[in-house]
Coordinates of C-alpha atoms and ligand atoms in Angstrom, one line a residue:
X1 CA 3.9 -4.0 -9.0
X2 CA 7.2 -5.9 -8.7
X3 CA 7.3 -6.3 -12.5
X4 CA 6.4 -2.8 -13.3
X5 CA 2.7 -3.2 -14.1
X6 CA 0.8 -0.4 -12.6
X7 CA -2.4 1.6 -13.1
X8 CA -4.7 3.8 -11.1
X9 CA -8.4 3.0 -10.7
X10 CA -10.1 6.2 -9.4
X11 CA -13.8 6.3 -8.5
X12 CA -14.7 10.0 -8.8
X13 CA -17.5 11.2 -6.6
X14 CA -19.7 13.9 -8.3
X15 CA -21.1 14.7 -4.9
X16 CA -17.6 15.1 -3.3
X17 CA -18.3 17.2 -0.1
X18 CA -14.7 18.7 -0.5
X19 CA -14.9 19.7 -4.1
X20 CA -15.1 23.4 -3.3
X21 CA -11.5 23.1 -2.1
X22 CA -10.0 22.4 -5.5
X23 CA -10.3 23.3 -9.2
X24 CA -8.6 20.5 -11.0
X25 CA -8.9 16.7 -10.4
X26 CA -8.3 14.6 -13.5
X27 CA -6.0 12.1 -15.2
X28 CA -3.1 14.5 -15.0
X29 CA -3.3 14.9 -11.2
X30 CA -2.6 11.3 -10.3
X31 CA 0.8 10.6 -8.7
X32 CA 1.9 7.0 -8.6
X33 CA 5.1 6.4 -6.7
X34 CA 6.8 3.0 -6.8
X35 CA 10.0 1.1 -6.4
X36 CA 12.0 0.2 -9.4
X37 CA 13.3 -3.3 -8.8
X38 CA 16.0 -4.8 -10.9
X39 CA 13.5 -6.6 -13.0
X40 CA 11.6 -3.5 -14.0
X41 CA 14.7 -1.6 -14.6
X42 CA 16.1 -4.2 -17.0
X43 CA 12.8 -4.2 -18.8
X44 CA 12.6 -0.4 -19.0
X45 CA 16.2 0.3 -20.0
X46 CA 16.8 -2.8 -22.1
X47 CA 19.9 -3.4 -20.0
X48 CA 20.4 -7.2 -19.9
X49 CA 22.6 -7.1 -16.8
X50 CA 19.6 -6.1 -14.7
X51 CA 17.3 -8.6 -16.3
X52 CA 16.2 -10.2 -13.1
X53 CA 12.6 -11.1 -12.7
X54 CA 10.5 -11.4 -9.6
X55 CA 11.2 -15.1 -9.3
X56 CA 15.0 -14.9 -8.7
X57 CA 14.4 -11.9 -6.4
X58 CA 12.0 -13.9 -4.4
X59 CA 14.3 -16.9 -4.4
X60 CA 17.0 -14.6 -2.9
X61 CA 14.6 -13.3 -0.3
X62 CA 13.4 -16.7 0.9
X63 CA 16.9 -18.1 1.0
X64 CA 18.4 -15.2 3.0
X65 CA 15.5 -13.3 4.6
X66 CA 17.0 -10.1 3.2
X67 CA 14.5 -8.0 1.4
X68 CA 15.5 -7.1 -2.2
X69 CA 16.5 -3.4 -2.4
X70 CA 15.2 -1.3 -5.2
X71 CA 17.5 0.4 -7.7
X72 CA 15.4 3.6 -7.7
X73 CA 12.1 5.1 -6.9
X74 CA 9.7 5.9 -9.8
X75 CA 7.3 8.7 -10.1
X76 CA 4.5 7.9 -12.6
X77 CA 6.8 5.2 -14.0
X78 CA 10.0 7.4 -14.4
X79 CA 13.0 7.1 -12.2
X80 CA 16.8 7.6 -12.2
X81 CA 19.4 5.5 -10.5
X82 CA 23.0 6.3 -9.5
X83 CA 25.1 6.5 -12.6
X84 CA 22.2 5.7 -14.9
X85 CA 20.8 7.6 -17.8
X86 CA 19.4 11.0 -17.0
X87 CA 15.9 10.3 -18.2
X88 CA 13.7 13.4 -18.1
X89 CA 11.7 13.6 -14.8
X90 CA 7.9 13.4 -14.9
X91 CA 6.4 16.9 -15.2
X92 CA 3.2 17.9 -13.4
X93 CA 1.9 21.0 -15.2
X94 CA -0.1 23.6 -13.2
X95 CA -1.5 27.1 -13.8
X96 CA -0.8 29.8 -11.3
X97 CA -3.9 30.6 -9.2
X98 CA -5.5 27.2 -9.5
X99 CA -5.9 24.5 -6.8
X100 CA -5.1 20.9 -7.6
X101 CA -6.3 17.7 -6.1
X102 CA -3.4 15.3 -6.4
X103 CA -4.2 11.7 -5.8
X104 CA -1.0 10.0 -4.5
X105 CA -0.7 6.2 -4.6
X106 CA 2.2 4.2 -3.2
X107 CA 2.3 1.3 -5.6
X108 CA 5.6 -0.1 -4.4
X109 CA 6.5 -3.6 -3.3
X110 CA 8.4 -2.4 -0.3
X111 CA 9.3 1.3 -0.1
X112 CA 8.1 4.0 2.2
X113 CA 7.9 7.3 0.3
X114 CA 8.1 10.8 1.8
X115 CA 6.2 13.2 -0.4
X116 CA 6.7 17.0 -0.4
X117 CA 6.7 19.9 -2.9
X118 CA 9.3 22.7 -2.6
X119 CA 7.7 26.0 -1.4
X120 CA 4.1 24.4 -1.3
X121 CA 1.9 23.0 1.3
X122 CA -0.1 19.8 1.0
X123 CA -3.6 19.8 2.4
X124 CA -4.8 16.2 3.1
X125 CA -8.4 15.6 2.3
X126 CA -8.6 11.8 1.9
X127 CA -7.1 8.6 3.2
X128 CA -7.6 5.5 1.1
X129 CA -10.9 6.7 -0.3
X130 CA -12.3 8.2 2.9
X131 CA -12.8 12.0 3.2
X132 CA -10.9 13.7 6.0
X133 CA -11.1 17.0 7.7
X134 CA -8.6 19.1 5.7
X135 CA -5.2 19.1 7.4
X136 CA -2.3 21.1 6.0
X137 CA 1.2 19.7 6.2
X138 CA 4.3 19.9 4.1
X139 CA 5.5 16.3 4.2
X140 CA 3.7 12.9 4.1
X141 CA 5.1 9.4 4.7
X142 CA 3.3 6.8 2.7
X143 CA 3.6 3.1 3.2
X144 CA 3.1 0.5 0.4
X145 CA -0.5 0.4 -0.7
X146 CA -1.5 3.7 1.0
X147 CA -3.3 6.5 -0.8
X148 CA -3.8 10.2 0.0
X149 CA -5.5 13.0 -1.8
X150 CA -3.9 16.4 -1.2
X151 CA -4.8 19.9 -2.3
X152 CA -1.9 22.0 -3.6
X153 CA -2.5 25.6 -4.4
X154 CA -0.4 26.9 -7.2
X155 CA 0.2 30.2 -5.4
X156 CA 3.9 30.7 -5.9
X157 CA 5.8 32.7 -8.6
X158 CA 5.8 31.1 -12.1
X159 CA 8.7 28.7 -12.0
X160 CA 9.7 25.0 -11.8
X161 CA 9.6 23.3 -8.3
X162 CA 10.8 20.0 -7.2
X163 CA 8.3 17.4 -6.1
X164 CA 10.4 15.3 -3.7
X165 CA 9.7 11.6 -3.3
X166 CA 12.6 10.1 -1.5
X167 CA 12.1 6.6 -0.1
X168 CA 13.5 4.0 2.4
X169 CA 13.2 0.3 2.2
X170 CA 15.8 -2.3 3.0
X171 CA 19.5 -1.7 3.5
X172 CA 20.6 0.8 0.7
X173 CA 24.2 -0.5 1.0
X174 CA 22.9 -3.7 -0.6
X175 CA 22.1 -1.9 -3.9
X176 CA 24.7 0.8 -4.9
X177 CA 22.4 1.9 -7.8
X178 CA 20.1 3.4 -5.2
X179 CA 20.1 7.1 -4.6
X180 CA 16.8 8.1 -3.0
X181 CA 17.5 11.8 -3.7
X182 CA 17.0 11.1 -7.4
X183 CA 13.4 10.0 -6.7
X184 CA 11.3 13.1 -7.8
X185 CA 9.3 14.9 -10.3
X186 CA 8.8 18.5 -11.4
X187 CA 5.9 20.9 -10.7
X188 CA 5.9 23.2 -13.7
X189 CA 3.9 26.4 -13.8
X190 CA 2.5 27.5 -17.1
X191 CA 5.0 30.0 -18.5
X192 CA 8.0 28.5 -16.8
X193 CA 10.8 27.2 -19.0
X194 CA 11.0 23.5 -19.8
X195 CA 13.9 23.0 -17.5
X196 CA 14.8 21.4 -14.2
X197 CA 14.2 23.6 -11.1
X198 CA 17.2 25.8 -10.2
X199 CA 16.9 24.7 -6.5
X200 CA 19.1 21.8 -5.4
X201 CA 17.5 18.4 -5.1
X202 CA 16.7 17.9 -1.4
X203 CA 14.9 15.2 0.6
X204 CA 12.2 17.8 1.5
X205 CA 11.5 20.0 4.5
X206 CA 13.7 19.3 7.5
X207 CA 14.4 20.8 10.9
X208 CA 12.2 23.8 11.9
X209 CA 10.7 23.8 8.4
X210 CA 9.2 20.4 8.7
X211 CA 5.5 20.0 9.3
X212 CA 5.1 16.3 8.8
X213 CA 1.8 14.4 8.8
X214 CA 1.2 12.5 12.1
X215 CA -1.4 10.0 11.1
X216 CA -3.0 10.0 14.6
X217 CA -3.8 13.7 14.2
X218 CA -6.0 13.2 11.1
X219 CA -9.8 13.3 11.7
X220 CA -12.7 12.2 9.5
X221 CA -14.6 14.9 7.6
X222 CA -17.7 14.0 9.5
X223 CA -17.0 13.3 13.2
X224 CA -18.3 9.9 14.3
X225 CA -17.5 7.5 17.1
X226 CA -16.3 4.1 16.2
X227 CA -18.9 1.4 17.1
X228 CA -18.1 -0.8 20.1
X229 CA -16.6 -4.2 19.2
X230 CA -18.4 -7.5 19.5
X231 CA -15.3 -9.6 18.8
X232 CA -11.7 -9.1 19.7
X233 CA -8.8 -10.6 17.9
X234 CA -5.1 -10.2 18.8
X235 CA -2.6 -10.7 16.1
X236 CA 1.1 -11.1 16.9
X237 CA 3.6 -10.7 14.0
X238 CA 6.8 -12.6 14.3
X239 CA 9.7 -13.0 11.8
X240 CA 11.5 -16.3 11.8
X241 CA 15.1 -16.4 10.5
X242 CA 15.5 -18.8 7.6
X243 CA 17.7 -21.0 9.8
X244 CA 14.7 -21.6 12.1
X245 CA 12.0 -21.7 9.6
X246 CA 9.7 -24.6 9.0
X247 CA 7.8 -22.8 6.2
X248 CA 7.1 -25.1 3.2
X249 CA 10.7 -26.4 3.4
X250 CA 13.1 -25.6 6.2
X251 CA 15.5 -22.8 5.6
X252 CA 13.2 -20.3 4.0
X253 CA 12.3 -16.8 5.2
X254 CA 9.1 -16.9 7.2
X255 CA 6.7 -14.5 8.8
X256 CA 4.1 -15.7 11.3
X257 CA 0.8 -14.3 12.4
X258 CA -0.1 -16.0 15.7
X259 CA 2.4 -18.8 15.0
X260 CA 1.0 -19.5 11.6
X261 CA 2.7 -18.7 8.3
X262 CA 0.1 -18.2 5.5
X263 CA 0.2 -20.5 2.6
X264 CA -2.2 -20.3 -0.3
X265 CA -4.4 -23.4 -0.3
X266 CA -4.7 -25.6 -3.4
X267 CA -8.5 -25.3 -3.2
X268 CA -9.3 -21.6 -3.0
X269 CA -10.9 -20.4 0.2
X270 CA -14.0 -19.2 -1.6
X271 CA -14.5 -22.6 -3.3
X272 CA -14.3 -24.3 0.1
X273 CA -16.9 -21.9 1.5
X274 CA -19.2 -22.6 -1.5
X275 CA -18.7 -26.3 -0.9
X276 CA -20.0 -25.8 2.7
X277 CA -17.0 -24.9 4.9
X278 CA -18.3 -23.4 8.0
X279 CA -15.7 -23.3 10.7
X280 CA -12.0 -22.8 11.1
X281 CA -11.6 -26.6 11.2
X282 CA -12.7 -26.8 7.5
X283 CA -9.6 -24.9 6.4
X284 CA -5.9 -25.7 6.5
X285 CA -4.1 -24.3 9.6
X286 CA -1.9 -22.5 7.1
X287 CA -4.8 -20.6 5.6
X288 CA -4.9 -18.6 8.9
X289 CA -8.6 -18.0 8.3
X290 CA -10.8 -16.4 10.9
X291 CA -14.5 -17.2 10.6
X292 CA -16.6 -14.2 11.6
X293 CA -20.4 -13.8 12.0
X294 CA -22.1 -11.3 9.8
X295 CA -22.9 -7.8 10.8
X296 CA -20.6 -7.6 13.8
X297 CA -17.8 -5.2 14.8
X298 CA -14.4 -6.8 15.0
X299 CA -11.5 -5.2 16.8
X300 CA -8.1 -6.3 15.8
X301 CA -5.2 -5.5 18.2
X302 CA -1.6 -5.6 17.1
X303 CA 0.6 -5.5 20.1
X304 CA 3.8 -3.5 19.8
X305 CA 6.2 -5.5 17.7
X306 CA 9.9 -5.9 18.4
X307 CA 10.5 -5.4 14.7
X308 CA 11.0 -1.7 14.2
X309 CA 9.6 -1.3 10.7
X310 CA 6.0 -0.6 10.0
X311 CA 4.2 -3.3 8.2
X312 CA 1.4 -1.8 6.1
X313 CA -1.6 -4.0 6.9
X314 CA -4.2 -4.0 4.3
X315 CA -7.8 -5.3 4.6
X316 CA -9.6 -6.1 1.4
X317 CA -13.1 -5.0 0.7
X318 CA -13.5 -3.0 4.0
X319 CA -12.3 0.2 5.5
X320 CA -11.4 0.0 9.1
X321 CA -11.6 2.6 11.9
X322 CA -8.1 3.3 12.9
X323 CA -8.5 3.3 16.7
X324 CA -4.8 3.5 17.4
X325 CA -2.2 4.6 14.9
X326 CA 1.3 3.3 15.0
X327 CA 2.3 6.9 14.9
X328 CA 1.0 7.7 18.4
X329 CA 0.1 6.3 21.8
X330 CA -3.3 7.9 21.6
X331 CA -6.4 5.7 21.6
X332 CA -9.2 7.4 19.6
X333 CA -12.6 5.9 19.6
X334 CA -14.4 9.2 19.5
X335 CA -13.6 10.3 15.9
X336 CA -11.1 8.0 14.2
X337 CA -10.3 8.1 10.5
X338 CA -11.2 5.3 8.3
X339 CA -8.8 3.7 5.8
X340 CA -7.7 0.3 4.5
X341 CA -3.9 0.3 4.9
X342 CA -2.2 1.2 8.2
X343 CA 1.2 0.7 9.7
X344 CA 1.7 -2.0 12.3
X345 CA 4.9 -1.6 14.2
X346 CA 6.7 -0.7 17.4
X347 CA 3.9 1.2 19.2
X348 CA 1.1 -1.2 18.4
X349 CA -2.0 -0.6 16.2
X350 CA -5.7 -1.1 16.8
X351 CA -8.4 -1.3 14.1
X352 CA -12.1 -2.0 14.0
X353 CA -14.1 -3.2 11.1
X354 CA -17.6 -4.3 10.3
X355 CA -18.4 -7.7 8.9
X356 CA -21.4 -6.4 7.0
X357 CA -19.7 -7.1 3.6
X358 CA -19.7 -10.9 3.2
X359 CA -16.7 -12.6 1.8
X360 CA -13.3 -14.2 2.6
X361 CA -11.1 -11.1 2.7
X362 CA -7.4 -11.0 2.8
X363 CA -5.8 -9.1 5.6
X364 CA -2.1 -8.9 5.0
X365 CA 1.1 -7.0 5.0
X366 CA 1.4 -5.0 1.8
X367 CA 5.2 -5.5 1.6
X368 CA 5.2 -8.0 -1.2
X369 CA 8.2 -10.0 0.3
X370 CA 6.6 -10.3 3.7
X371 CA 3.3 -11.3 2.2
X372 CA 5.0 -14.1 0.2
X373 CA 6.7 -15.3 3.4
X374 CA 3.4 -15.8 5.2
X375 CA 2.4 -12.4 6.7
X376 CA -1.3 -12.8 6.0
X377 CA -4.6 -13.8 7.4
X378 CA -8.1 -14.2 5.9
X379 CA -11.1 -12.5 7.6
X380 CA -14.1 -14.6 6.3
X381 CA -17.5 -13.3 7.2
X382 CA -21.1 -14.0 6.3
X383 CA -20.5 -17.5 4.9
X384 CA -24.2 -18.2 4.5
X385 CA -24.6 -14.9 2.6
X386 CA -21.7 -15.8 0.3
X387 CA -23.4 -19.1 -0.5
X388 CA -26.7 -17.2 -1.3
X389 CA -25.0 -14.6 -3.4
X390 CA -22.3 -16.4 -5.3
X391 CA -23.4 -18.8 -8.0
X392 CA -20.5 -20.2 -10.1
X393 CA -20.9 -20.5 -13.8
X394 CA -19.6 -23.1 -16.2
X395 CA -16.6 -20.8 -16.9
X396 CA -15.8 -20.7 -13.2
X397 CA -15.9 -24.5 -13.0
X398 CA -13.4 -24.7 -15.9
X399 CA -10.9 -22.6 -14.1
X400 CA -9.7 -25.4 -11.8
X401 CA -8.9 -27.9 -14.5
X402 CA -7.0 -25.2 -16.4
X403 CA -5.1 -24.3 -13.3
X404 CA -4.3 -27.9 -12.5
X405 CA -2.6 -28.5 -15.8
X406 CA -0.3 -25.6 -15.4
X407 CA 3.4 -26.4 -14.6
X408 CA 4.0 -26.4 -10.9
X409 CA 6.1 -23.3 -11.0
X410 CA 3.2 -21.3 -12.5
X411 CA 0.6 -22.5 -10.0
Ligands
CU1 CU1 5.6 -6.5 6.5

């Protein structure tokens, strides 16, 4: 992620109920967009002056509270920055007349990408692994960690077309390498010359041409009401300026969830559970761990936040029903979509999830810098079931001593 490591893990469904909508869905139809941070760029371009790693970038963030700003966007690992080498853009090859299922993954540490393809529509059929009722748009905003599948019909004249993937994230004036317009790839029809599109590079549809995704308008493929909640949890997100922070050491960037800044415990949460932890009192306050009974429905309410950016909250191991999207004031319990990353921001967000899957599951902001500064909780459910199902091996027991002998800065 922040160091450039990336890879897609796609679980293909041979019984996909939407497979009649597309002809091609393979290794060549995966689009990974990401942010190219100074560390990655130095590594990629062998340019020592950008040879920062995540550690100094994090140090800068915790000292100032200012999110590091990426040099460029990347599309399947390739990106250009202002004044940098004109590396060839990633090319997506298509054949006229065929329909493609593109699986788009935002792998970035921070950036929000806006995806569009010149002269083509995008028909959304999936959110984070959950099939949706097909909805056609021409522009999609994606937060860090989010995934969409879109069907694109190669129904235009044989030519080269821009795939636009501009992004926002942090204050661009803090990194003059950044030129979001250079974040893009090429859709190349078979028979078209191996050349850049003749059209100018744009940020995508705008004005009357724009038909952008509104997340709240998406519906699941199979209409179903969300179950009624058994438990309600309200989570308030608050940023603390470094000057007021008491996180680890005073003077560091800090994010709180309900007045607690998450700090990874020395003894892992799962180990504590296996050793008998049963209630919130058995965990450090800074683990911000919610103990939930099995097989219940939990509703999480994020009140509107004064912070105007959307935090992509991600729940591990579960899809939630998105009862209220940050994109709308609408409350939808009748037929909400399911997904596992949704924005939390200025209008408020409501989610419901089932605790039928036992485990201590991270529930955190997917912006790497915010996560590091404490914007995380753990939703632990089915503790007795965990103890019945998880049986550590000798190899497992050896992990802790190996960890304990690591130098402190690697722990
Ligand atoms: Cu965040």
